[in-house]
Amino acid sequence: MPRLAVYPLIVCVLAVAAAVVSFVQGNWLGIVWVLLAGLASNMTWYYVKRDRAAKAARAGGAAKPVRG
């Protein structure tokens, strides 16, 4: 897994934990943590896909490039 994908993965896990704690305490601000977790999850998948496409391109494969 590329290093750029590890950082948003850590943020995603921490945001989910913060959302759980927030909802257990009865605080509806946990919705913000859920949204942050979704964003971080999407960033993680983007970096993983980008790394796989780059490796396939270097190996001579015909992988689709990731837009962005």
PDB file of C-alpha atoms in Angstrom:
ATOM      1  CA  MET A   1       0.000   0.000   0.000  1.00  0.00           C
ATOM      2  CA  PRO A   2       1.449   3.377  -0.930  1.00  0.00           C
ATOM      3  CA  ARG A   3       2.339   5.747   1.866  1.00  0.00           C
ATOM      4  CA  LEU A   4      -0.108   8.346   0.570  1.00  0.00           C
ATOM      5  CA  ALA A   5      -2.921   5.834   1.070  1.00  0.00           C
ATOM      6  CA  VAL A   6      -1.921   5.021   4.647  1.00  0.00           C
ATOM      7  CA  TYR A   7      -2.459   8.542   5.964  1.00  0.00           C
ATOM      8  CA  PRO A   8      -6.105   8.895   4.902  1.00  0.00           C
ATOM      9  CA  LEU A   9      -6.715   5.328   6.117  1.00  0.00           C
ATOM     10  CA  ILE A  10      -5.528   6.349   9.584  1.00  0.00           C
ATOM     11  CA  VAL A  11      -7.720   9.457   9.438  1.00  0.00           C
ATOM     12  CA  CYS A  12     -10.674   7.292   8.400  1.00  0.00           C
ATOM     13  CA  VAL A  13     -10.219   4.896  11.327  1.00  0.00           C
ATOM     14  CA  LEU A  14      -9.834   7.749  13.803  1.00  0.00           C
ATOM     15  CA  ALA A  15     -12.873   9.560  12.398  1.00  0.00           C
ATOM     16  CA  VAL A  16     -15.007   6.420  12.738  1.00  0.00           C
ATOM     17  CA  ALA A  17     -13.858   6.019  16.340  1.00  0.00           C
ATOM     18  CA  ALA A  18     -14.651   9.676  17.043  1.00  0.00           C
ATOM     19  CA  ALA A  19     -18.086   9.284  15.465  1.00  0.00           C
ATOM     20  CA  VAL A  20     -18.863   6.258  17.614  1.00  0.00           C
ATOM     21  CA  VAL A  21     -17.775   8.057  20.776  1.00  0.00           C
ATOM     22  CA  SER A  22     -19.745  11.136  19.782  1.00  0.00           C
ATOM     23  CA  PHE A  23     -22.945   9.199  19.096  1.00  0.00           C
ATOM     24  CA  VAL A  24     -22.595   7.170  22.305  1.00  0.00           C
ATOM     25  CA  GLN A  25     -22.395  10.419  24.225  1.00  0.00           C
ATOM     26  CA  GLY A  26     -25.557  11.605  22.493  1.00  0.00           C
ATOM     27  CA  ASN A  27     -23.821  14.315  20.496  1.00  0.00           C
ATOM     28  CA  TRP A  28     -25.124  14.720  16.951  1.00  0.00           C
ATOM     29  CA  LEU A  29     -21.869  16.360  15.918  1.00  0.00           C
ATOM     30  CA  GLY A  30     -20.783  12.807  15.093  1.00  0.00           C
ATOM     31  CA  ILE A  31     -22.354  13.302  11.682  1.00  0.00           C
ATOM     32  CA  VAL A  32     -19.385  15.510  10.801  1.00  0.00           C
ATOM     33  CA  TRP A  33     -17.037  12.671  11.786  1.00  0.00           C
ATOM     34  CA  VAL A  34     -18.957  10.257   9.577  1.00  0.00           C
ATOM     35  CA  LEU A  35     -18.620  12.631   6.626  1.00  0.00           C
ATOM     36  CA  LEU A  36     -14.894  13.006   7.293  1.00  0.00           C
ATOM     37  CA  ALA A  37     -14.543   9.216   7.425  1.00  0.00           C
ATOM     38  CA  GLY A  38     -16.264   8.925   4.046  1.00  0.00           C
ATOM     39  CA  LEU A  39     -13.973  11.514   2.516  1.00  0.00           C
ATOM     40  CA  ALA A  40     -10.865   9.844   3.914  1.00  0.00           C
ATOM     41  CA  SER A  41     -12.072   6.458   2.690  1.00  0.00           C
ATOM     42  CA  ASN A  42     -12.514   7.795  -0.835  1.00  0.00           C
ATOM     43  CA  MET A  43      -9.038   9.345  -0.724  1.00  0.00           C
ATOM     44  CA  THR A  44      -7.566   6.003   0.377  1.00  0.00           C
ATOM     45  CA  TRP A  45      -9.196   4.137  -2.515  1.00  0.00           C
ATOM     46  CA  TYR A  46      -8.076   6.809  -4.965  1.00  0.00           C
ATOM     47  CA  TYR A  47      -4.429   6.532  -3.932  1.00  0.00           C
ATOM     48  CA  VAL A  48      -4.533   2.719  -3.976  1.00  0.00           C
ATOM     49  CA  LYS A  49      -6.071   2.669  -7.464  1.00  0.00           C
ATOM     50  CA  ARG A  50      -3.613   5.275  -8.708  1.00  0.00           C
ATOM     51  CA  ASP A  51      -0.689   3.240  -7.410  1.00  0.00           C
ATOM     52  CA  ARG A  52      -2.009   0.040  -9.028  1.00  0.00           C
ATOM     53  CA  ALA A  53      -2.478   1.824 -12.357  1.00  0.00           C
ATOM     54  CA  ALA A  54       1.041   3.264 -12.186  1.00  0.00           C
ATOM     55  CA  LYS A  55       2.521  -0.158 -11.427  1.00  0.00           C
ATOM     56  CA  ALA A  56       0.581  -1.707 -14.313  1.00  0.00           C
ATOM     57  CA  ALA A  57       1.754   1.043 -16.652  1.00  0.00           C
ATOM     58  CA  ARG A  58       5.372   0.513 -15.633  1.00  0.00           C
ATOM     59  CA  ALA A  59       4.965  -3.239 -16.184  1.00  0.00           C
ATOM     60  CA  GLY A  60       3.580  -2.620 -19.669  1.00  0.00           C
ATOM     61  CA  GLY A  61      -0.013  -3.480 -18.869  1.00  0.00           C
ATOM     62  CA  ALA A  62      -2.926  -1.665 -20.427  1.00  0.00           C
ATOM     63  CA  ALA A  63      -4.624  -0.459 -17.268  1.00  0.00           C
ATOM     64  CA  LYS A  64      -7.044   2.431 -17.370  1.00  0.00           C
ATOM     65  CA  PRO A  65      -5.541   5.627 -15.970  1.00  0.00           C
ATOM     66  CA  VAL A  66      -7.221   7.172 -12.952  1.00  0.00           C
ATOM     67  CA  ARG A  67      -8.710  10.568 -13.708  1.00  0.00           C
ATOM     68  CA  GLY A  68      -7.640  13.427 -11.578  1.00  0.00           C
TER      69      GLY A  68
END
